[in-house]
Amino acid sequence: MRKPARLLWTALFLVAVFILVPLLIMASGRADLYYTFTSVALLSIASAGVWLTFYIGRINIGQGAFALMGGYVSAILVVTYGWSFWATIPAAGLFCAAASVLIGLPILRLRGVYFAMVTLVLTEVARLLALALPITNGAKGMVSIPSPGSLSLFGFTIIPDFATLKNPRLAFYLLAVTLMVLCFGIIYRLVHSRIGKLCQSLQQSEELASSIGVNIAYLRVVAYAVSSFFGGVAGAIFVAISQSIYPSSFTVTDSINFMLNCFLGGLGYVFGPMLGTLVLYFGWDLLFETGKFQLLIYSTAMIVLMLVLPNGLLSLGMGPKEGLKRGRTA
Amino acid sequence: MAALLDVSSLTKRFGGLVAVNDVSFSVREREILSIIGPNGAGKSTLFKLISSFLRPTSGEVRFKGESISNLAPHIAARKGVVRTFQETTIFKSMTVRDNVIIAHHLRSKASLLGFFVGTATARDDEAGFAASADDILDLVGLSPVAGEIAQNLPHGHLRALGIAIGLATNPSILLLDEPFAGMNHDETNRMIAMVRRLRDLGLTILLVEHDMPAVMKISDRIVVLNFGTKIAEGTPSEIQENEKVIEAYLGSEDEAIGL
Ligand SMILES: Nc1ncnc2c1ncn2[C@@H]1O[C@H](COP(=O)(O)OP(=O)(O)OP(=O)(O)O)[C@@H](O)[C@H]1O
Ligand SMILES: [Mg+2]
């Protein structure tokens, strides 16, 4: 896309997200929709992280572990150590990034289905840890977490105390989409800078990449750390919204959904995980009417979609742009 | 002439199999040295040892007097020892030009963060890489297909692309694994001319090859392996007359026809 076109689309998107959606929700009178869209925004942040690991050629089914970890880090810092919620957002992200470096160093040597299996197990390990550790309060979880306080910088109040707001749901929505815009901005920039090309080179041949001097071990860990950072941030904000966290707040199902969001939206498109999350979230809700057939119809639809559109929903509207294609044979 | 690369008593075992057995030789600056030998003689393994893709069981490889045997491959590449691949390994869904641009990685002055933010250094790097990539594509004759997706290229072009990728790293010594494999007479001649041109530009070339006429034509010197052991070293004419070499090749010929 050329520059003016890109600016126009970005502006339209920002207007839609920050103004149109809130206006429509107000008009519809269904305040619960704030929560729905907030969830989509947060889940798409976590999915964006998963997408980035796809971009270096790794199937990541472990993002639930980092969302859970980020949630607990934020909850513990707020409840036990009296931190401001706002400071816990980067703290949760950084904690998850640091943990992912330790975990990633050994497991990122694995490829394909082996890496995928290990990450899947990771989510379960995170749940068991949350059950077992004293600091996480076991199965009882952590409840009545205070809602975000005010944030001031140089004496100016930038964000008011959420408890004093008339419409905290709108505030959470705006917080979530702001972060979503930031995260996708970061990923977009990553992918369109040289780093994106380097990640692609890993995904296409790690051997050749190291023969041209790319430190593949380092780059893999960096990408995984950014991915986990996003997972942690999303988890921290979820906890602030629900004001509680349990070992089962993020499970293997969530990890799998993060991955499916990427597949569905398109692995070749930065905005794939955002669209994928939106469609999957609403698709699942719409199927609620079908009762016990919900899962069956949902899974069948997913399989058909992947067969018909192996490069994701976004491949309908655009050519392969970011260059990462998931061919039928490859 | 001074030796650029010293291979001394290099041995590699895979379980019970000795793929490379106590091999020593030196490579001089700006020479074309070929490594030949029957199938399974250990040529590719030797290449991987030299480019640090494998660690030797014993012995070492010294480049400009410094041991490079236990380095990671990207560090060996940074020092100037760069391999191309036997298989046509390329970044297949990037364009030909992007393949070569990305391969300039080692020359970048900006950090990863610099590239993310788009600092002036990073932008200079990008511009420099793009210009240099065009020169390299010109040199190997790929300019007309620069915009193609790499996996759509015909076989001969892929080989040239592999070399272009290697050149982009600005190597001192380039290791070519079977550059003439699957080429017809004309393509082989063109490739020979290209390899010579690279040498004239100041590169040292180490190559593994089965195509004997091409090897005899192109090489300054030849090292012969058989069952992992070096059985001869010398100029093409010396090698052609060497008893052991003739025997080794006849032996494999016999096996090939089932005797
Ligand atoms: N990673 C490995 N593990 C075990 N054995 C190996 C490995 N790599 C190579 N070998 C064995 O080492 C021997 C030498 O292999 P190598 O690939 O170096 O031979 P080559 O001379 O390149 O043969 P060709 O001419 O067929 O390419 C062979 O017997 C091969 O099976
Ligand atoms: Mg070989």
Coordinates of C-alpha atoms and ligand atoms in Angstrom, one line a residue:
Chain A
M1 CA 0.0 0.0 0.0
R2 CA 1.3 3.5 -0.8
K3 CA 1.7 6.0 2.0
P4 CA -1.4 8.2 1.5
A5 CA -3.6 5.2 1.3
R6 CA -2.0 3.7 4.4
L7 CA -2.6 7.0 6.3
L8 CA -6.2 7.1 5.2
W9 CA -6.9 3.5 6.3
T10 CA -5.2 4.1 9.6
A11 CA -7.2 7.3 10.2
L12 CA -10.5 5.5 9.3
F13 CA -9.6 2.6 11.6
L14 CA -8.8 5.0 14.5
V15 CA -12.1 6.9 14.1
A16 CA -14.0 3.6 13.9
V17 CA -12.4 2.2 17.0
F18 CA -12.3 5.3 19.2
I19 CA -15.5 7.1 18.1
L20 CA -17.8 5.0 16.0
V21 CA -17.9 1.8 18.1
P22 CA -18.6 3.7 21.4
L23 CA -21.3 5.8 19.6
L24 CA -23.0 2.7 18.2
I25 CA -22.9 1.0 21.6
M26 CA -24.5 4.0 23.2
A27 CA -27.2 4.2 20.5
S28 CA -27.9 0.5 20.9
G29 CA -28.2 0.9 24.7
R30 CA -26.5 -2.4 25.2
A31 CA -23.7 -1.5 27.6
D32 CA -22.6 -5.1 27.8
L33 CA -21.2 -4.7 24.3
Y34 CA -18.4 -2.7 25.8
Y35 CA -17.2 -5.7 27.6
T36 CA -17.4 -7.8 24.4
F37 CA -15.3 -5.4 22.4
T38 CA -12.9 -4.9 25.2
S39 CA -12.4 -8.6 25.3
V40 CA -11.8 -8.8 21.6
A41 CA -9.2 -6.0 21.8
L42 CA -7.3 -7.8 24.6
L43 CA -7.5 -11.2 23.1
S44 CA -6.2 -9.8 19.8
I45 CA -3.2 -8.4 21.6
A46 CA -2.4 -11.8 23.0
S47 CA -3.0 -13.3 19.5
A48 CA -0.7 -10.7 17.9
G49 CA 2.0 -12.2 20.1
V50 CA 1.3 -15.6 18.8
W51 CA 1.3 -14.3 15.3
L52 CA 4.8 -13.0 15.8
T53 CA 6.0 -16.5 16.8
F54 CA 4.4 -17.9 13.7
Y55 CA 6.4 -15.3 11.8
I56 CA 9.6 -16.9 12.9
G57 CA 8.3 -20.3 12.0
R58 CA 7.1 -21.6 15.3
I59 CA 3.6 -22.8 16.2
N60 CA 2.9 -21.3 19.6
I61 CA 0.0 -22.9 21.6
G62 CA 1.3 -21.5 24.9
Q63 CA 0.2 -17.9 25.0
G64 CA -2.4 -18.7 27.7
A65 CA 0.5 -19.4 30.1
F66 CA 1.8 -15.8 29.7
A67 CA -1.6 -14.2 29.9
L68 CA -2.1 -16.1 33.2
M69 CA 1.3 -15.1 34.4
G70 CA 0.8 -11.5 33.5
G71 CA -2.5 -11.5 35.2
Y72 CA -1.0 -12.9 38.4
V73 CA 1.9 -10.5 38.3
S74 CA -0.4 -7.5 38.1
A75 CA -2.8 -8.9 40.8
I76 CA 0.0 -9.7 43.2
L77 CA 1.7 -6.3 42.7
V78 CA -1.5 -4.4 43.2
V79 CA -2.9 -6.5 46.1
T80 CA 0.2 -7.6 48.0
Y81 CA 2.6 -4.8 47.3
G82 CA 0.2 -1.9 46.8
W83 CA 1.5 -0.9 43.3
S84 CA -0.5 1.3 41.1
F85 CA -2.3 -0.7 38.4
W86 CA -0.7 1.4 35.7
A87 CA 2.8 0.4 36.7
T88 CA 1.9 -3.2 36.7
I89 CA 1.0 -3.2 33.0
P90 CA 4.7 -2.9 31.8
A91 CA 5.8 -4.9 34.8
A92 CA 3.6 -7.8 33.8
G93 CA 4.8 -7.6 30.3
L94 CA 8.5 -7.4 31.3
F95 CA 8.1 -10.3 33.8
C96 CA 6.6 -12.5 31.0
A97 CA 9.2 -11.4 28.5
A98 CA 12.0 -12.4 31.0
A99 CA 10.3 -15.7 31.8
S100 CA 10.0 -16.4 28.1
V101 CA 13.7 -15.8 27.6
L102 CA 14.5 -18.5 30.2
I103 CA 11.9 -20.9 28.7
G104 CA 12.6 -20.0 25.1
L105 CA 16.4 -20.5 25.2
P106 CA 16.0 -24.3 25.4
I107 CA 12.7 -24.9 23.7
L108 CA 13.1 -22.6 20.7
R109 CA 15.6 -25.1 19.4
L110 CA 12.6 -27.3 18.7
R111 CA 10.7 -26.9 15.5
G112 CA 7.3 -27.9 14.1
V113 CA 5.1 -30.1 16.1
Y114 CA 7.7 -30.6 18.9
F115 CA 7.7 -26.9 19.7
A116 CA 4.0 -26.8 19.5
M117 CA 3.6 -29.7 22.0
V118 CA 5.9 -28.1 24.5
T119 CA 4.1 -24.8 24.4
L120 CA 0.8 -26.6 24.8
V121 CA 2.2 -28.2 28.0
L122 CA 3.4 -24.8 29.2
T123 CA -0.2 -23.5 29.7
E124 CA -1.0 -26.5 31.8
V125 CA 2.2 -26.0 33.8
A126 CA 1.3 -22.4 34.4
R127 CA -2.1 -23.5 35.8
L128 CA -0.6 -26.1 38.1
L129 CA 1.9 -23.5 39.3
A130 CA -0.8 -21.1 40.1
L131 CA -2.6 -23.8 42.1
A132 CA 0.5 -24.8 44.0
L133 CA 2.4 -21.5 44.8
P134 CA 1.6 -19.8 48.1
I135 CA 1.8 -16.3 46.6
T136 CA -1.0 -17.0 44.1
N137 CA -3.4 -18.2 46.8
G138 CA -4.1 -21.6 45.1
A139 CA -7.5 -22.6 43.8
K140 CA -9.3 -19.8 45.7
G141 CA -7.6 -17.3 43.4
M142 CA -7.3 -13.6 44.1
V143 CA -10.5 -11.6 44.3
S144 CA -11.7 -8.1 45.0
I145 CA -8.7 -6.6 43.3
P146 CA -9.2 -2.8 43.4
S147 CA -10.0 -1.2 40.0
P148 CA -7.3 1.0 38.5
G149 CA -6.5 4.2 40.4
S150 CA -5.7 7.5 38.8
L151 CA -2.5 8.1 36.8
S152 CA -0.8 11.4 37.1
L153 CA 2.4 12.6 35.5
F154 CA 4.2 15.8 36.7
G155 CA 1.2 16.6 38.8
F156 CA -1.3 16.3 35.9
T157 CA -4.0 13.7 36.1
I158 CA -3.8 11.8 32.8
I159 CA -6.3 9.1 33.7
P160 CA -8.8 9.5 36.5
D161 CA -9.5 6.9 39.2
F162 CA -11.7 4.3 37.5
A163 CA -13.8 4.0 40.7
T164 CA -15.0 7.6 40.3
L165 CA -16.0 7.2 36.7
K166 CA -19.7 7.2 35.6
N167 CA -18.9 4.7 32.8
P168 CA -15.9 2.6 33.8
R169 CA -16.8 0.1 31.0
L170 CA -16.1 2.8 28.4
A171 CA -12.9 3.6 30.1
F172 CA -11.8 0.0 30.0
Y173 CA -12.8 -0.2 26.4
L174 CA -10.7 2.8 25.5
L175 CA -7.8 1.4 27.5
A176 CA -7.9 -1.9 25.7
V177 CA -8.2 -0.5 22.2
T178 CA -5.4 2.1 22.9
L179 CA -3.1 -0.8 23.9
M180 CA -4.3 -2.8 20.9
V181 CA -3.5 0.0 18.5
L182 CA -0.1 0.4 20.2
C183 CA 0.7 -3.4 20.0
F184 CA -0.4 -3.7 16.4
G185 CA 1.6 -0.5 15.6
I186 CA 4.7 -2.2 17.1
I187 CA 4.2 -5.4 15.2
Y188 CA 3.5 -3.5 11.9
R189 CA 6.7 -1.6 12.4
L190 CA 8.7 -4.7 13.3
V191 CA 7.5 -6.6 10.3
H192 CA 8.1 -3.7 7.9
S193 CA 11.5 -3.0 9.2
R194 CA 14.6 -5.2 8.5
I195 CA 13.7 -7.2 11.6
G196 CA 10.6 -8.5 9.8
K197 CA 12.7 -9.7 6.9
L198 CA 15.1 -11.4 9.3
C199 CA 12.2 -13.1 11.0
Q200 CA 11.0 -14.3 7.6
S201 CA 14.5 -15.6 6.9
L202 CA 14.3 -17.7 10.0
Q203 CA 11.0 -19.0 9.1
Q204 CA 12.2 -20.0 5.6
S205 CA 15.6 -21.5 6.4
E206 CA 17.4 -21.2 9.7
E207 CA 20.5 -22.8 8.2
L208 CA 20.7 -20.3 5.4
A209 CA 20.0 -17.5 7.9
S210 CA 22.9 -18.5 10.1
S211 CA 25.1 -18.9 7.0
I212 CA 24.6 -15.2 6.2
G213 CA 25.5 -14.3 9.7
V214 CA 22.1 -14.0 11.5
N215 CA 22.3 -14.9 15.1
I216 CA 19.3 -17.1 14.9
A217 CA 19.2 -18.1 18.6
Y218 CA 19.1 -14.5 19.7
L219 CA 16.5 -13.4 17.1
R220 CA 14.2 -16.3 18.1
V221 CA 14.4 -15.3 21.7
V222 CA 13.7 -11.7 21.0
A223 CA 10.6 -12.5 18.9
Y224 CA 9.4 -14.9 21.6
A225 CA 10.0 -12.3 24.3
V226 CA 7.9 -9.7 22.4
S227 CA 5.2 -12.2 21.9
S228 CA 5.1 -13.1 25.6
F229 CA 5.2 -9.4 26.6
F230 CA 1.9 -9.0 24.7
G231 CA 0.4 -12.0 26.4
G232 CA 1.4 -10.6 29.8
V233 CA -0.1 -7.1 29.1
A234 CA -3.4 -8.6 27.9
G235 CA -3.6 -10.8 31.0
A236 CA -2.9 -7.9 33.3
I237 CA -5.8 -5.8 31.9
F238 CA -8.2 -8.7 31.9
V239 CA -7.6 -9.1 35.6
A240 CA -8.2 -5.4 36.3
I241 CA -11.6 -5.7 34.5
S242 CA -12.8 -8.8 36.2
Q243 CA -11.1 -7.7 39.5
S244 CA -10.2 -11.4 40.1
I245 CA -8.0 -14.1 38.8
Y246 CA -8.0 -17.9 39.2
P247 CA -5.7 -20.6 38.0
S248 CA -8.3 -21.4 35.4
S249 CA -8.6 -17.8 34.1
F250 CA -6.6 -18.8 31.1
T251 CA -6.5 -22.4 30.0
V252 CA -5.4 -24.6 27.1
T253 CA -8.6 -23.7 25.3
D254 CA -7.5 -20.0 25.3
S255 CA -4.1 -20.9 24.1
I256 CA -5.6 -22.8 21.2
N257 CA -8.0 -20.0 20.4
F258 CA -5.1 -17.5 20.3
M259 CA -3.5 -19.7 17.7
L260 CA -6.7 -20.2 15.7
N261 CA -7.3 -16.4 15.6
C262 CA -4.0 -16.1 13.7
F263 CA -4.8 -19.0 11.4
L264 CA -8.2 -17.6 10.6
G265 CA -7.2 -14.0 10.1
G266 CA -4.2 -15.0 8.0
L267 CA -0.6 -15.7 8.9
G268 CA 0.7 -13.4 6.1
Y269 CA -1.0 -10.3 7.4
V270 CA -0.2 -8.2 10.4
F271 CA -3.8 -7.5 11.1
G272 CA -4.8 -11.1 10.6
P273 CA -5.0 -11.9 14.3
M274 CA -7.2 -8.8 15.0
L275 CA -9.8 -9.8 12.3
G276 CA -9.5 -13.5 13.4
T277 CA -10.2 -12.7 17.0
L278 CA -13.2 -10.5 16.1
V279 CA -14.7 -13.2 13.8
L280 CA -14.1 -16.1 16.1
Y281 CA -15.4 -14.3 19.2
F282 CA -18.6 -13.2 17.6
G283 CA -18.9 -16.5 15.6
W284 CA -18.8 -18.4 18.9
D285 CA -21.3 -16.2 20.5
L286 CA -23.7 -16.3 17.6
L287 CA -23.6 -20.1 17.7
F288 CA -24.7 -20.0 21.3
E289 CA -28.3 -20.4 20.1
T290 CA -27.5 -23.8 18.7
G291 CA -27.0 -25.2 22.1
K292 CA -25.2 -28.5 22.2
F293 CA -24.3 -28.3 18.6
Q294 CA -22.3 -25.1 19.2
L295 CA -18.9 -26.8 19.3
L296 CA -19.6 -29.1 16.4
I297 CA -20.8 -26.4 14.0
Y298 CA -17.9 -24.1 15.2
S299 CA -15.2 -26.8 14.5
T300 CA -16.7 -27.7 11.2
A301 CA -16.9 -24.1 10.1
M302 CA -13.2 -23.7 11.1
I303 CA -12.1 -26.7 9.1
V304 CA -14.0 -25.6 6.0
L305 CA -12.6 -22.1 6.3
M306 CA -9.1 -23.3 6.5
L307 CA -9.5 -25.6 3.5
V308 CA -11.1 -22.9 1.4
L309 CA -8.9 -20.0 2.6
P310 CA -5.5 -21.5 3.6
N311 CA -4.0 -18.1 3.8
G312 CA -6.7 -16.7 6.1
L313 CA -9.7 -14.3 5.8
L314 CA -7.5 -11.3 4.8
S315 CA -6.3 -13.2 1.7
L316 CA -9.8 -12.5 0.3
G317 CA -9.2 -8.8 0.1
M318 CA -5.5 -8.5 -0.6
G319 CA -2.7 -10.3 -2.4
P320 CA 0.0 -12.0 -0.3
K321 CA 1.6 -8.9 1.2
E322 CA 3.8 -9.7 4.1
G323 CA 5.2 -12.6 2.1
L324 CA 4.5 -15.4 4.5
K325 CA 2.3 -17.9 2.8
R326 CA 0.9 -21.1 4.2
G327 CA 0.6 -23.1 1.0
R328 CA -1.3 -26.3 0.7
T329 CA 1.7 -28.3 0.0
A330 CA 4.4 -26.5 2.1
Chain B
M1 CA 52.0 -17.5 -0.5
A2 CA 50.5 -17.3 3.0
A3 CA 47.8 -19.8 4.0
L4 CA 44.4 -18.2 4.6
L5 CA 42.8 -21.3 6.0
D6 CA 44.5 -24.2 7.8
V7 CA 42.7 -27.5 8.2
S8 CA 44.7 -29.6 10.7
S9 CA 44.1 -33.2 11.6
L10 CA 40.4 -32.7 11.3
T11 CA 38.2 -35.7 12.4
K12 CA 34.5 -36.1 12.6
R13 CA 32.8 -39.3 13.9
F14 CA 29.0 -40.0 13.6
G15 CA 28.7 -42.8 16.1
G16 CA 30.8 -45.6 14.7
L17 CA 31.2 -44.0 11.3
V18 CA 34.3 -41.8 10.7
A19 CA 33.0 -39.4 8.1
V20 CA 36.2 -37.2 8.1
N21 CA 39.4 -38.9 9.2
D22 CA 42.5 -36.9 10.2
V23 CA 42.4 -34.6 7.2
S24 CA 44.9 -31.7 6.9
F25 CA 45.5 -29.2 4.1
S26 CA 45.9 -25.4 3.7
V27 CA 44.1 -23.0 1.4
R28 CA 46.0 -20.1 0.0
E29 CA 44.7 -16.6 -0.5
R30 CA 42.9 -16.1 -3.9
E31 CA 43.1 -19.7 -5.0
I32 CA 40.4 -22.0 -6.2
L33 CA 40.7 -25.3 -4.3
S34 CA 38.4 -28.2 -5.1
I35 CA 37.6 -31.1 -2.9
I36 CA 36.6 -34.2 -4.8
G37 CA 35.9 -37.8 -3.9
P38 CA 33.4 -40.6 -4.5
N39 CA 29.9 -40.4 -3.0
G40 CA 29.9 -40.5 0.8
A41 CA 33.6 -39.6 1.0
G42 CA 32.9 -36.9 3.5
K43 CA 33.1 -33.8 1.4
S44 CA 30.0 -32.1 2.6
T45 CA 30.9 -33.0 6.2
L46 CA 34.3 -31.4 5.7
F47 CA 32.5 -28.3 4.4
K48 CA 30.2 -28.1 7.4
L49 CA 33.2 -28.5 9.7
I50 CA 35.0 -25.6 8.0
S51 CA 32.0 -23.3 8.1
S52 CA 31.4 -24.2 11.8
F53 CA 28.0 -25.8 11.1
L54 CA 29.4 -29.0 12.7
R55 CA 31.9 -29.3 15.6
P56 CA 34.9 -31.6 14.9
T57 CA 35.5 -34.6 17.0
S58 CA 39.1 -33.6 17.0
G59 CA 41.5 -31.4 15.1
E60 CA 40.8 -27.8 14.2
V61 CA 40.3 -25.2 11.5
R62 CA 42.2 -22.0 11.6
F63 CA 41.3 -18.9 9.6
K64 CA 44.0 -16.2 9.4
G65 CA 45.7 -18.0 12.2
E66 CA 42.7 -18.0 14.5
S67 CA 40.8 -21.2 15.5
I68 CA 37.2 -21.1 14.2
S69 CA 36.3 -24.7 15.0
N70 CA 34.1 -24.1 18.0
L71 CA 32.3 -21.0 16.9
A72 CA 28.6 -20.6 16.0
P73 CA 28.1 -20.6 12.3
H74 CA 27.0 -16.9 12.3
I75 CA 30.3 -16.0 14.0
A76 CA 32.3 -17.9 11.4
A77 CA 30.4 -16.0 8.7
R78 CA 31.1 -12.7 10.4
K79 CA 34.8 -13.6 10.3
G80 CA 34.5 -14.2 6.5
V81 CA 34.1 -17.9 6.1
V82 CA 30.8 -18.4 4.3
R83 CA 29.2 -21.5 2.8
T84 CA 26.6 -21.9 0.1
F85 CA 24.4 -25.0 0.2
Q86 CA 24.4 -28.3 -1.8
E87 CA 20.6 -28.2 -1.8
T88 CA 19.2 -25.1 -3.4
T89 CA 18.5 -23.5 -0.1
I90 CA 17.2 -20.0 -0.6
F91 CA 14.6 -17.7 1.1
K92 CA 11.9 -19.1 -1.2
S93 CA 9.0 -16.7 -0.8
M94 CA 11.0 -13.5 -0.9
T95 CA 12.0 -11.8 -4.2
V96 CA 15.4 -12.5 -5.6
R97 CA 16.4 -8.9 -4.7
D98 CA 15.2 -9.3 -1.1
N99 CA 17.1 -12.5 -0.8
V100 CA 20.3 -10.6 -1.6
I101 CA 19.4 -7.6 0.4
I102 CA 18.7 -9.6 3.6
A103 CA 22.0 -11.4 3.1
H104 CA 23.8 -8.1 3.7
H105 CA 22.9 -8.5 7.4
L106 CA 26.5 -8.8 8.4
R107 CA 27.4 -5.4 7.0
S108 CA 24.7 -3.5 9.0
K109 CA 26.0 -0.9 11.4
A110 CA 22.6 -0.2 13.0
S111 CA 21.3 -2.4 15.8
L112 CA 18.0 -4.2 15.7
L113 CA 16.4 -1.4 17.8
G114 CA 17.9 1.1 15.3
F115 CA 16.1 -0.7 12.4
F116 CA 12.9 -0.8 14.4
V117 CA 13.0 3.0 15.1
G118 CA 14.4 3.8 11.6
T119 CA 17.4 5.8 12.7
A120 CA 19.6 7.6 10.1
T121 CA 22.2 4.8 10.3
A122 CA 19.5 2.2 9.6
R123 CA 18.3 4.1 6.6
D124 CA 21.8 4.5 5.3
D125 CA 22.3 0.8 5.8
E126 CA 19.1 0.0 3.8
A127 CA 20.1 2.2 1.0
G128 CA 23.6 0.8 0.9
F129 CA 22.3 -2.7 0.9
A130 CA 19.9 -2.1 -1.9
A131 CA 22.6 -0.6 -4.1
S132 CA 25.1 -3.3 -3.4
A133 CA 22.4 -6.0 -4.0
D134 CA 21.9 -4.6 -7.4
D135 CA 25.6 -4.7 -8.2
I136 CA 25.8 -8.3 -7.0
L137 CA 22.7 -9.3 -9.0
D138 CA 24.4 -7.7 -12.0
L139 CA 27.6 -9.6 -11.4
V140 CA 25.9 -13.0 -11.3
G141 CA 23.5 -12.2 -14.1
L142 CA 20.3 -12.1 -12.2
S143 CA 19.3 -8.5 -12.8
P144 CA 16.5 -9.4 -15.2
V145 CA 14.8 -11.6 -12.6
A146 CA 15.4 -9.4 -9.6
G147 CA 11.7 -8.9 -8.9
E148 CA 10.7 -12.5 -9.2
I149 CA 9.7 -14.6 -6.2
A150 CA 12.8 -16.8 -5.6
Q151 CA 11.0 -20.2 -5.7
N152 CA 9.8 -19.6 -9.2
L153 CA 13.3 -19.4 -10.6
P154 CA 14.7 -22.1 -12.9
H155 CA 17.4 -24.4 -11.5
G156 CA 20.4 -22.6 -13.0
H157 CA 19.3 -19.2 -11.7
L158 CA 18.8 -20.7 -8.2
R159 CA 22.4 -21.7 -8.1
A160 CA 23.5 -18.2 -9.1
L161 CA 21.2 -16.8 -6.4
G162 CA 22.8 -19.1 -3.8
I163 CA 26.2 -17.6 -4.8
A164 CA 24.8 -14.0 -4.8
I165 CA 23.5 -14.6 -1.2
G166 CA 27.0 -15.8 -0.2
L167 CA 28.6 -12.8 -1.9
A168 CA 26.4 -10.3 0.0
T169 CA 28.0 -11.3 3.2
N170 CA 31.3 -9.9 1.9
P171 CA 33.2 -13.1 2.6
S172 CA 37.0 -13.7 2.4
I173 CA 36.5 -17.3 1.5
L174 CA 33.4 -18.7 -0.1
L175 CA 32.6 -22.4 0.1
L176 CA 30.6 -23.7 -2.8
D177 CA 28.9 -27.1 -2.5
E178 CA 28.5 -28.7 -6.0
P179 CA 28.0 -25.4 -7.9
F180 CA 27.8 -27.3 -11.2
A181 CA 25.4 -30.1 -10.2
G182 CA 22.5 -30.5 -12.7
M183 CA 23.9 -28.0 -15.1
N184 CA 24.3 -28.5 -18.9
H185 CA 27.5 -27.8 -20.7
D186 CA 26.8 -24.1 -21.4
E187 CA 25.5 -23.4 -17.9
T188 CA 28.6 -25.1 -16.5
N189 CA 30.9 -22.9 -18.6
R190 CA 29.1 -19.8 -17.6
M191 CA 29.4 -20.8 -13.9
I192 CA 33.1 -21.5 -14.3
A193 CA 33.6 -18.0 -15.8
M194 CA 31.7 -16.6 -12.9
V195 CA 33.7 -18.4 -10.2
R196 CA 36.9 -17.2 -11.9
R197 CA 35.6 -13.6 -11.9
L198 CA 34.9 -13.9 -8.2
R199 CA 38.5 -15.0 -7.6
D200 CA 39.7 -12.1 -9.7
L201 CA 37.7 -9.8 -7.4
G202 CA 39.8 -11.1 -4.5
L203 CA 37.9 -14.0 -3.1
T204 CA 39.3 -17.4 -2.1
I205 CA 37.1 -20.2 -3.4
L206 CA 36.7 -23.7 -1.9
L207 CA 34.5 -26.0 -3.8
V208 CA 33.1 -29.5 -3.7
E209 CA 32.2 -31.0 -7.0
H210 CA 31.6 -34.2 -8.9
D211 CA 31.9 -32.8 -12.4
M212 CA 35.5 -33.9 -13.2
P213 CA 36.0 -32.0 -16.4
A214 CA 34.8 -28.8 -14.7
V215 CA 37.0 -29.4 -11.7
M216 CA 40.1 -30.0 -13.8
K217 CA 39.4 -26.8 -15.8
I218 CA 38.7 -24.5 -12.8
S219 CA 40.9 -25.6 -10.0
D220 CA 44.4 -24.3 -9.0
R221 CA 44.7 -27.3 -6.7
I222 CA 42.6 -30.3 -5.7
V223 CA 42.3 -32.3 -2.5
V224 CA 40.9 -35.9 -2.9
L225 CA 39.0 -37.7 -0.1
N226 CA 38.1 -41.3 0.0
F227 CA 36.2 -42.9 3.0
G228 CA 36.9 -39.7 5.0
T229 CA 40.7 -39.8 4.4
K230 CA 42.7 -37.5 2.3
I231 CA 44.4 -39.7 -0.4
A232 CA 46.0 -37.0 -2.6
E233 CA 46.6 -33.3 -3.0
G234 CA 48.0 -31.4 -6.0
T235 CA 47.4 -29.6 -9.2
P236 CA 44.8 -31.0 -11.7
S237 CA 47.5 -32.7 -13.8
E238 CA 49.1 -34.3 -10.8
I239 CA 45.8 -35.6 -9.6
Q240 CA 44.8 -37.0 -13.0
E241 CA 47.9 -39.2 -12.9
N242 CA 47.8 -40.2 -9.2
E243 CA 47.5 -44.0 -8.8
K244 CA 45.5 -43.8 -5.6
V245 CA 42.9 -41.5 -7.1
I246 CA 42.4 -43.6 -10.2
E247 CA 42.0 -46.6 -8.0
A248 CA 39.5 -44.9 -5.7
Y249 CA 37.4 -43.7 -8.6
L250 CA 37.6 -47.1 -10.4
G251 CA 36.5 -48.8 -7.1
S252 CA 33.5 -46.7 -6.9
E253 CA 32.7 -47.2 -10.5
D254 CA 32.8 -51.0 -10.0
E255 CA 30.3 -50.6 -7.1
A256 CA 28.1 -48.4 -9.2
I257 CA 27.8 -51.1 -11.9
G258 CA 27.3 -53.8 -9.3
L259 CA 30.5 -55.8 -9.3
Ligands
LIG1 N1 24.6 -36.0 10.4 C1 25.0 -37.2 10.1 N2 24.8 -38.2 10.9 C2 25.3 -39.4 10.6 N3 26.0 -39.7 9.5 C3 26.3 -38.7 8.6 C4 25.8 -37.4 8.9 N4 26.2 -36.6 7.8 C5 26.9 -37.4 7.0 N5 26.9 -38.7 7.5 C6 27.6 -39.8 6.8 O1 29.0 -39.4 6.6 C7 29.4 -39.9 5.4 C8 30.0 -38.7 4.6 O2 28.9 -37.9 4.1 P1 29.0 -36.6 3.3 O3 27.7 -36.1 3.1 O4 30.1 -35.8 3.9 O5 29.6 -37.2 1.9 P2 29.8 -36.5 0.5 O6 31.2 -36.7 0.2 O7 29.4 -35.1 0.6 O8 28.9 -37.3 -0.4 P3 28.1 -36.8 -1.8 O9 29.1 -36.8 -2.8 O10 27.1 -37.9 -1.9 O11 27.5 -35.5 -1.5 C9 28.3 -40.6 4.7 O12 28.5 -42.0 5.0 C10 27.1 -40.1 5.4 O13 26.1 -41.1 5.5
MG2 MG 27.8 -34.0 -0.3

